[in-house]
mmCIF file with all atom_site columns, C-alpha atoms in Angstrom:
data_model
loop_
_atom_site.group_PDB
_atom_site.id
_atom_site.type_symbol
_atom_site.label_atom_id
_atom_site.label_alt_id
_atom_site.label_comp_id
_atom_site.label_asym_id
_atom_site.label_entity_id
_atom_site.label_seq_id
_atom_site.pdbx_PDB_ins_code
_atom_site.Cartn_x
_atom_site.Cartn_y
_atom_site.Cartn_z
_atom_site.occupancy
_atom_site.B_iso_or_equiv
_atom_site.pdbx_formal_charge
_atom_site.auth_seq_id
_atom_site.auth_comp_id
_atom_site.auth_asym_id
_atom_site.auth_atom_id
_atom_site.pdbx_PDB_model_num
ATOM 1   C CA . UNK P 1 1   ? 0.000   0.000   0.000  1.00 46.00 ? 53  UNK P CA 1
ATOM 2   C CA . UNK P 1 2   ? 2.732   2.484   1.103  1.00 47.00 ? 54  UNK P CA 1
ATOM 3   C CA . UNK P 1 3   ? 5.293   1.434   -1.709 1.00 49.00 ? 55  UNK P CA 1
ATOM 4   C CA . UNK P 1 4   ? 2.550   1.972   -4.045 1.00 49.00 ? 56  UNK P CA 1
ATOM 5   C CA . UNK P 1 5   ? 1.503   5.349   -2.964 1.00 48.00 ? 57  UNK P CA 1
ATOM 6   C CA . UNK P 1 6   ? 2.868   7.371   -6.039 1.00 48.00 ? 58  UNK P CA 1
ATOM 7   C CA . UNK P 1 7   ? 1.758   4.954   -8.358 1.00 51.00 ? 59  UNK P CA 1
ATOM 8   C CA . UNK P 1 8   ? 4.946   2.318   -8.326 1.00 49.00 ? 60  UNK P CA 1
ATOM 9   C CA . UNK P 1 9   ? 6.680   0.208   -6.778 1.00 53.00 ? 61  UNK P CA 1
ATOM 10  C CA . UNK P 1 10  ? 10.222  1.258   -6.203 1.00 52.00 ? 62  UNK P CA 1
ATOM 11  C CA . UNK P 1 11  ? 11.451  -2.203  -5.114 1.00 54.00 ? 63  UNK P CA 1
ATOM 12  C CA . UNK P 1 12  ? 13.440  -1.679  -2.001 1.00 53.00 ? 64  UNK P CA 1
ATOM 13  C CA . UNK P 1 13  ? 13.034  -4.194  0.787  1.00 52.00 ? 65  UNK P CA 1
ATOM 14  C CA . UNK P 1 14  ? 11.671  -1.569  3.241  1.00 51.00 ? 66  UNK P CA 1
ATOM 15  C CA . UNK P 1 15  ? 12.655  -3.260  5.918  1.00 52.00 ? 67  UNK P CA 1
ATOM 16  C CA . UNK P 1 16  ? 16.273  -2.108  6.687  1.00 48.00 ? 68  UNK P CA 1
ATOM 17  C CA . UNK P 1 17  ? 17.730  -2.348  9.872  1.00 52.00 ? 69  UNK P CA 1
ATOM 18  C CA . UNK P 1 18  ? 19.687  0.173   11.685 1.00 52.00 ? 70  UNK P CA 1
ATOM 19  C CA . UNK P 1 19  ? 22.738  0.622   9.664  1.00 53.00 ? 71  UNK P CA 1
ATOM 20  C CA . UNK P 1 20  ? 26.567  1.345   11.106 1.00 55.00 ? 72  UNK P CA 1
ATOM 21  C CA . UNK P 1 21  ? 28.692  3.503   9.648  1.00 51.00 ? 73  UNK P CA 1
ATOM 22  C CA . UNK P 1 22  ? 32.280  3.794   10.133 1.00 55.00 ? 74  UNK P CA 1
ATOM 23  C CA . UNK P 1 23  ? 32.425  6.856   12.157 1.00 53.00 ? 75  UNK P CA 1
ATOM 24  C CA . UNK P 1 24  ? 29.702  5.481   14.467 1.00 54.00 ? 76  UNK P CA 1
ATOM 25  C CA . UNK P 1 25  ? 26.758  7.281   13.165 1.00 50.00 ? 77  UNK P CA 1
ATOM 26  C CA . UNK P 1 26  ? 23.432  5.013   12.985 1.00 50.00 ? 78  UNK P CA 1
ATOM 27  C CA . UNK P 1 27  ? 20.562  5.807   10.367 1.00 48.00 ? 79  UNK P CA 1
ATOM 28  C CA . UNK P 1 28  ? 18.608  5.785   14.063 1.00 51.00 ? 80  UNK P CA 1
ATOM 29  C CA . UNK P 1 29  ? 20.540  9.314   15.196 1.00 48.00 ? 81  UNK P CA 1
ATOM 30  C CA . UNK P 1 30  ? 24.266  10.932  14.438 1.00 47.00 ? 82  UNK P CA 1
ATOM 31  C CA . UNK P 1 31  ? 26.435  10.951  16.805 1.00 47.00 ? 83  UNK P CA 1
ATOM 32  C CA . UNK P 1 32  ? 28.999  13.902  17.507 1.00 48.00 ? 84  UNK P CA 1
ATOM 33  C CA . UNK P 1 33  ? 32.220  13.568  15.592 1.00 47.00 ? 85  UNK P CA 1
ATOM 34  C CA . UNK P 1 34  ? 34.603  12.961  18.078 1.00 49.00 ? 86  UNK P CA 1
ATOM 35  C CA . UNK P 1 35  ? 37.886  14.828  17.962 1.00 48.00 ? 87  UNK P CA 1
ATOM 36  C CA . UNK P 1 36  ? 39.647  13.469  20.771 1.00 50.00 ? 88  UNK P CA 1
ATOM 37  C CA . UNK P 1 37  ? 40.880  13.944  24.053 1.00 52.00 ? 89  UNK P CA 1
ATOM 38  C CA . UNK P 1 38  ? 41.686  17.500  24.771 1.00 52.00 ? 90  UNK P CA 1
ATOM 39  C CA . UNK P 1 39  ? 40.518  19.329  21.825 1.00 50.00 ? 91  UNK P CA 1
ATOM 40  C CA . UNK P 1 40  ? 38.343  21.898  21.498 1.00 50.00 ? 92  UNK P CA 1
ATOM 41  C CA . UNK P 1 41  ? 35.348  20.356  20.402 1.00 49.00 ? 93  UNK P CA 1
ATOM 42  C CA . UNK P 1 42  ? 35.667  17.897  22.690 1.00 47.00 ? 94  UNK P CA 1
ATOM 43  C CA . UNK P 1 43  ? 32.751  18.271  24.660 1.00 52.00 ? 95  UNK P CA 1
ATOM 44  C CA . UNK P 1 44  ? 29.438  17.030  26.493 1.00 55.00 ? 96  UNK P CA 1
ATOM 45  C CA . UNK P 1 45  ? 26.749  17.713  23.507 1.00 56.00 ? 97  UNK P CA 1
ATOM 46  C CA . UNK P 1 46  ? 23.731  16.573  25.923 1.00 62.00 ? 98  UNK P CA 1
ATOM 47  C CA . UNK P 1 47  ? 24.103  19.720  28.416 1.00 70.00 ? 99  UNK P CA 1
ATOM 48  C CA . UNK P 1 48  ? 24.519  22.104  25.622 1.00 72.00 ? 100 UNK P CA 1
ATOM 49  C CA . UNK P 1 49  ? 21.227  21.040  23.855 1.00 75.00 ? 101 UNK P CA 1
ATOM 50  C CA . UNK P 1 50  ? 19.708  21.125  27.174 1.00 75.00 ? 102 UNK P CA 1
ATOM 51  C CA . UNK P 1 51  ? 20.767  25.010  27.524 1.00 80.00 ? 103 UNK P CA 1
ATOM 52  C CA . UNK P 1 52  ? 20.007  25.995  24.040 1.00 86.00 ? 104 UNK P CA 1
ATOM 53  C CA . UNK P 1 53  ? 16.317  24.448  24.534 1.00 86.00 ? 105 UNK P CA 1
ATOM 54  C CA . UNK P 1 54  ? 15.918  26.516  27.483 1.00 86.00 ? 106 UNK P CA 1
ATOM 55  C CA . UNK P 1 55  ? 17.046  29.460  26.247 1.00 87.00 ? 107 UNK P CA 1
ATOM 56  C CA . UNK P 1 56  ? 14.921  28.953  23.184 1.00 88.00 ? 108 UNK P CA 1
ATOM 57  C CA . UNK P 1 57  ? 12.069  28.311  25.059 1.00 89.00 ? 109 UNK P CA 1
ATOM 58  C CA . UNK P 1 58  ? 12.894  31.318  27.103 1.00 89.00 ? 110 UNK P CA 1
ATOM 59  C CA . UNK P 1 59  ? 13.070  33.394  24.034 1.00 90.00 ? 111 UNK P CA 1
ATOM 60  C CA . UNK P 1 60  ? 9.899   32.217  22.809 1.00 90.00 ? 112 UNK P CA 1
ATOM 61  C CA . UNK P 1 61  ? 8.243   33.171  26.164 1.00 91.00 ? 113 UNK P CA 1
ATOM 62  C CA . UNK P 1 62  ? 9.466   36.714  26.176 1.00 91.00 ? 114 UNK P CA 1
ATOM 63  C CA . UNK P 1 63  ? 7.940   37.039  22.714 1.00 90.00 ? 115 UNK P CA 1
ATOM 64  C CA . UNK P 1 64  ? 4.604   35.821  23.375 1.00 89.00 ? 116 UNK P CA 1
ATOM 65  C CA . UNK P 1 65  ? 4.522   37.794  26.360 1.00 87.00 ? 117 UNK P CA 1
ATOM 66  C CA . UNK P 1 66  ? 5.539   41.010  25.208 1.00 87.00 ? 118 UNK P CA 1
ATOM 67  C CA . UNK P 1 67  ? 2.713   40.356  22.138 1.00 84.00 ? 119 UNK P CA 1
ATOM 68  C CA . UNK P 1 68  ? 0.620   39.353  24.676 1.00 82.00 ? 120 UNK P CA 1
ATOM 69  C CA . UNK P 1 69  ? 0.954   42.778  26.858 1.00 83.00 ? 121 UNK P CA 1
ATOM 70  C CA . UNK P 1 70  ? 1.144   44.868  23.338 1.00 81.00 ? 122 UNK P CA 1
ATOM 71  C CA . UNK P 1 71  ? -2.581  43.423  22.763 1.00 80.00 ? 123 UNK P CA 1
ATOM 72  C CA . UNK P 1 72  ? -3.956  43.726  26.091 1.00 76.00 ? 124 UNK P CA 1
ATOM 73  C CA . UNK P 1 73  ? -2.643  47.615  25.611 1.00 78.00 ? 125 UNK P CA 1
ATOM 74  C CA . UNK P 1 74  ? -4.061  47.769  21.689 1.00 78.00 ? 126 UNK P CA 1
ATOM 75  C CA . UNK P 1 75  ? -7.537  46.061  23.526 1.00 82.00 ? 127 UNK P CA 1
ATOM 76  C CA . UNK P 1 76  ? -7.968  48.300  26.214 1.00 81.00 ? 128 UNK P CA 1
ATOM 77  C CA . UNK P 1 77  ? -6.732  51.142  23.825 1.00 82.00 ? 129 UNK P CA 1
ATOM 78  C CA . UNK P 1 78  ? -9.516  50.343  21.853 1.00 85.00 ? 130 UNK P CA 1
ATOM 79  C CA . UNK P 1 79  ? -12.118 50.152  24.326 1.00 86.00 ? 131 UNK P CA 1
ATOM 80  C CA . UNK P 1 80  ? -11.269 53.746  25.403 1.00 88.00 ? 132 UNK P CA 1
ATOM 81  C CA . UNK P 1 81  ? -11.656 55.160  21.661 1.00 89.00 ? 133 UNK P CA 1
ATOM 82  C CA . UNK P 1 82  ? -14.784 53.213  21.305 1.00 88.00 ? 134 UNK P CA 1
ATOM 83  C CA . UNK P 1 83  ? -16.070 55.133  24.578 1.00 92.00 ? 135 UNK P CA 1
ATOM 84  C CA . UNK P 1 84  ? -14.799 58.383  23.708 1.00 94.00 ? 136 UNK P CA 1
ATOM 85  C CA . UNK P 1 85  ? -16.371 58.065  19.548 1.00 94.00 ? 137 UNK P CA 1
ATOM 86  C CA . UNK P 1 86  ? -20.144 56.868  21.291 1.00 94.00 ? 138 UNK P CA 1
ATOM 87  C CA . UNK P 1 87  ? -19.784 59.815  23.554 1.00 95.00 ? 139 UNK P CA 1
ATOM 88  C CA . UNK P 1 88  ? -18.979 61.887  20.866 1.00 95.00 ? 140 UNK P CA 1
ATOM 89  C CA . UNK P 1 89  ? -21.354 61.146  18.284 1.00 95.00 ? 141 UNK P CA 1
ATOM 90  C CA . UNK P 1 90  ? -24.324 62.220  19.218 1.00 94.00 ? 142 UNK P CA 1
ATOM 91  C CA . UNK P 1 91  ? -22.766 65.706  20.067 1.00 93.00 ? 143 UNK P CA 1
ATOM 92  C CA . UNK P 1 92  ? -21.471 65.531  16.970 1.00 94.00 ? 144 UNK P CA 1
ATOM 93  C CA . UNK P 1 93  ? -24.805 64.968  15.503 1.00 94.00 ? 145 UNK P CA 1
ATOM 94  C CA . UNK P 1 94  ? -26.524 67.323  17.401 1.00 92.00 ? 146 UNK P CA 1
ATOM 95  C CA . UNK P 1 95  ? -23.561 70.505  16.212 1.00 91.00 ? 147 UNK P CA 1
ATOM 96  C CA . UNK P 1 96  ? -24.502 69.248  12.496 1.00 92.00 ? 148 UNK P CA 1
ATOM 97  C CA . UNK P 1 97  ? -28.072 70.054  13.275 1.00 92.00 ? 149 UNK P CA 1
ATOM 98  C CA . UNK P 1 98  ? -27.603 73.636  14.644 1.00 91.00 ? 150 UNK P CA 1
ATOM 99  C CA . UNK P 1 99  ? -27.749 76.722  11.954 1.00 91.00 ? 151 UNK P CA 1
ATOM 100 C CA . UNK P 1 100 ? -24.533 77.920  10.433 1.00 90.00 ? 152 UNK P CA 1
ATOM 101 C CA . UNK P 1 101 ? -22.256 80.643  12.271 1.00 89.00 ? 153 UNK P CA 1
ATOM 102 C CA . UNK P 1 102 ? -23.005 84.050  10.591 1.00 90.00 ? 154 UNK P CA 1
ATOM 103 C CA . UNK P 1 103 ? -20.581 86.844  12.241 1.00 92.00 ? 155 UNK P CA 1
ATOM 104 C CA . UNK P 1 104 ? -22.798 89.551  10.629 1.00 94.00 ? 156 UNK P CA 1
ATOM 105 C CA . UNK P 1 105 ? -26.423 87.757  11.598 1.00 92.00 ? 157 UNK P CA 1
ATOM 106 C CA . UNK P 1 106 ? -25.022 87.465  15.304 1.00 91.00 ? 158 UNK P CA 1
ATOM 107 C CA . UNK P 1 107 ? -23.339 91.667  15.323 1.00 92.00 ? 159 UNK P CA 1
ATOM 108 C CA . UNK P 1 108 ? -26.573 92.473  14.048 1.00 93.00 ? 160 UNK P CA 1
ATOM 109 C CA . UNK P 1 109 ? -28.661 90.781  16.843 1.00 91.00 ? 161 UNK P CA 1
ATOM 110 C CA . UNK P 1 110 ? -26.101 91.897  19.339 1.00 91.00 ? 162 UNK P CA 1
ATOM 111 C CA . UNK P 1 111 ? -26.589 95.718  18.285 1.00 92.00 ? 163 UNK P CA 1
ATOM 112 C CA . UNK P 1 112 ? -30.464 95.283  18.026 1.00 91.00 ? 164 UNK P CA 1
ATOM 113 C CA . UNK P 1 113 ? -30.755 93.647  21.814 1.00 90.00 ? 165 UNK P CA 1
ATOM 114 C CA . UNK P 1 114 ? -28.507 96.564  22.983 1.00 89.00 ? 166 UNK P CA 1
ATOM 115 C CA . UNK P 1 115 ? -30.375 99.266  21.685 1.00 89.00 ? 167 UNK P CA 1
ATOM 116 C CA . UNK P 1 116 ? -33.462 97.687  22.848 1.00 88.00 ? 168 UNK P CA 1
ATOM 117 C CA . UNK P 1 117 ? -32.140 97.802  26.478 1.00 84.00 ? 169 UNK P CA 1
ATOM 118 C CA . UNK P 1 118 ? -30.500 100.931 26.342 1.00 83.00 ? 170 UNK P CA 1
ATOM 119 C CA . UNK P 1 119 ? -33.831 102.941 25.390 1.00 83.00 ? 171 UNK P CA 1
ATOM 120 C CA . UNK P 1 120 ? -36.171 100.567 27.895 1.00 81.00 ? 172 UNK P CA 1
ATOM 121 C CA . UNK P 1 121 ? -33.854 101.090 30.912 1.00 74.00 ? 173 UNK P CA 1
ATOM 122 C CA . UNK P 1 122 ? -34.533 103.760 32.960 1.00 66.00 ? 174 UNK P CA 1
ATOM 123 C CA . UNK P 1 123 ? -30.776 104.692 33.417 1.00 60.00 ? 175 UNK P CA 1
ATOM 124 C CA . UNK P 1 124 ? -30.956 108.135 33.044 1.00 60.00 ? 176 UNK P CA 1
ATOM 125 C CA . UNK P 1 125 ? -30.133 109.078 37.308 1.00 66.00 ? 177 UNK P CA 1
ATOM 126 C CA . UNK P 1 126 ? -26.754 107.457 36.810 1.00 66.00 ? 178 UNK P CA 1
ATOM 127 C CA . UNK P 1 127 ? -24.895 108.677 33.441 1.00 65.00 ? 179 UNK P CA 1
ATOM 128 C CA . UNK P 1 128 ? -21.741 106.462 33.615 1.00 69.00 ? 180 UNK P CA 1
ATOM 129 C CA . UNK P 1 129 ? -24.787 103.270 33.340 1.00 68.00 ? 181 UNK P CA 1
ATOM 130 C CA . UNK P 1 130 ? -26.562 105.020 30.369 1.00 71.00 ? 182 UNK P CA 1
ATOM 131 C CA . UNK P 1 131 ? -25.290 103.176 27.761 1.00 79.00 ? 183 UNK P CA 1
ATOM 132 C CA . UNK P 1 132 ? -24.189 99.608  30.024 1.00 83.00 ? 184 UNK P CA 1
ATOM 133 C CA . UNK P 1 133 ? -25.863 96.558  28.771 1.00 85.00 ? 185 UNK P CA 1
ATOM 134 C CA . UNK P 1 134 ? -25.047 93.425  31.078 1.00 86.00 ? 186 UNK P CA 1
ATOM 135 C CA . UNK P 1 135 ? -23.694 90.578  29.317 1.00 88.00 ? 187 UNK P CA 1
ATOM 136 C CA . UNK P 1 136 ? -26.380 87.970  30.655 1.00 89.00 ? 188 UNK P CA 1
ATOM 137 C CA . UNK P 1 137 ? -29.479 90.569  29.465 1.00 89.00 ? 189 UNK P CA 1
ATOM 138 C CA . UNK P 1 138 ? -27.997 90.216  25.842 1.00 88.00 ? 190 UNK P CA 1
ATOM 139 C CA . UNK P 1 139 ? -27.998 85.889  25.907 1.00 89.00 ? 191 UNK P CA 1
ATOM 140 C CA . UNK P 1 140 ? -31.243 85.720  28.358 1.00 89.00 ? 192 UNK P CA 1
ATOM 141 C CA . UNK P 1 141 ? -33.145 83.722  25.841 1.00 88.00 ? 193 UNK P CA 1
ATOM 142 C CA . UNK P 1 142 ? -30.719 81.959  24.036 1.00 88.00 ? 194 UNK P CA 1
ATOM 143 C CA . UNK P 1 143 ? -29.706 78.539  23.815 1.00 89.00 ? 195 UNK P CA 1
ATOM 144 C CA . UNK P 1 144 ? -26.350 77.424  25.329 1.00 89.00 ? 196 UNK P CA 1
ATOM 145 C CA . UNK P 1 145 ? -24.893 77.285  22.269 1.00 87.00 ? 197 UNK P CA 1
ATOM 146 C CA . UNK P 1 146 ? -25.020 80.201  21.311 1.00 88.00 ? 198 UNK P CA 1
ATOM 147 C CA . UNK P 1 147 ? -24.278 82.012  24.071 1.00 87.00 ? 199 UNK P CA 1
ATOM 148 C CA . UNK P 1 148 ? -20.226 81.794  22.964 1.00 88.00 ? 200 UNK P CA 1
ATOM 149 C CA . UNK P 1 149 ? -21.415 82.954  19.570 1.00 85.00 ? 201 UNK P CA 1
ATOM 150 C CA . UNK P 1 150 ? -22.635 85.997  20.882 1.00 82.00 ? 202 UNK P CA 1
ATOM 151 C CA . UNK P 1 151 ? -19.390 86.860  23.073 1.00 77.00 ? 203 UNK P CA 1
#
């Protein structure tokens, strides 16, 4: 079944044994290539996997945490702009609905609500008020918003 998974047969035997070569390496796992007593790479290959494993796995820790705290910071990031844009919105919404800022329409309203008050107050005992108009006369009436218009 396996030999004929390509569509052929390729005629080995398949069933090999571990095979010895002459440097003592196996089909089953290499050996290290000993140099011999003394030199330099001469050494204990089992400890030094051990430690590059570790410090692999160490490395691979540090990642996924420090992805792991940049989403976390992205999330609650998020969250916050989502808050702040539904707050915002319907203020927004409500600014679109208001009528355009007109300098001259505003002056002109301004001058009109002044004049009004100057002739209807009875200011005429005190001559340094004659012609004094309090700022919250000139917005009583008005919305909020356009109270800073008006200013």
């Amino acid at each position: 079944e396996a030999d004929n998974l390509f569509g052929f047969d390729d005629h080995d035997d398949d069933s090999v044994g571990d095979v010895q070569f002459d440097d003592g390496a196996s089909n089953t796992g290499i050996m290290p290539f000993d140099h011999g007593p003394g030199s330099p790479d001469a050494r204990d290959t089992s400890n030094i996997d051990a430690i590059e494993f570790e410090a692999l796995c160490r490395a691979h820790i540090k990642a996924f945490a420090k992805g792991a705290e940049k989403y976390a910071t992205e999330t609650n990031l998020t969250k916050r702009v989502g808050d702040w844009q539904s707050r915002l919105a319907p203020i927004l919404e409500e600014e679109e609905e208001r009528p355009e800022f007109n300098i001259h329409s505003y002056g002109e309203r301004v001058i009109e609500i002044m004049e009004e008050e100057i002739e209807s107050s009875d200011n005429s005992k005190d001559p340094k008020k004659a012609n004094v108009v309090s700022f919250s006369k000139i917005t009583r009436g008005c919305k909020t918003y356009e109270i800073c218009r008006l200013f």
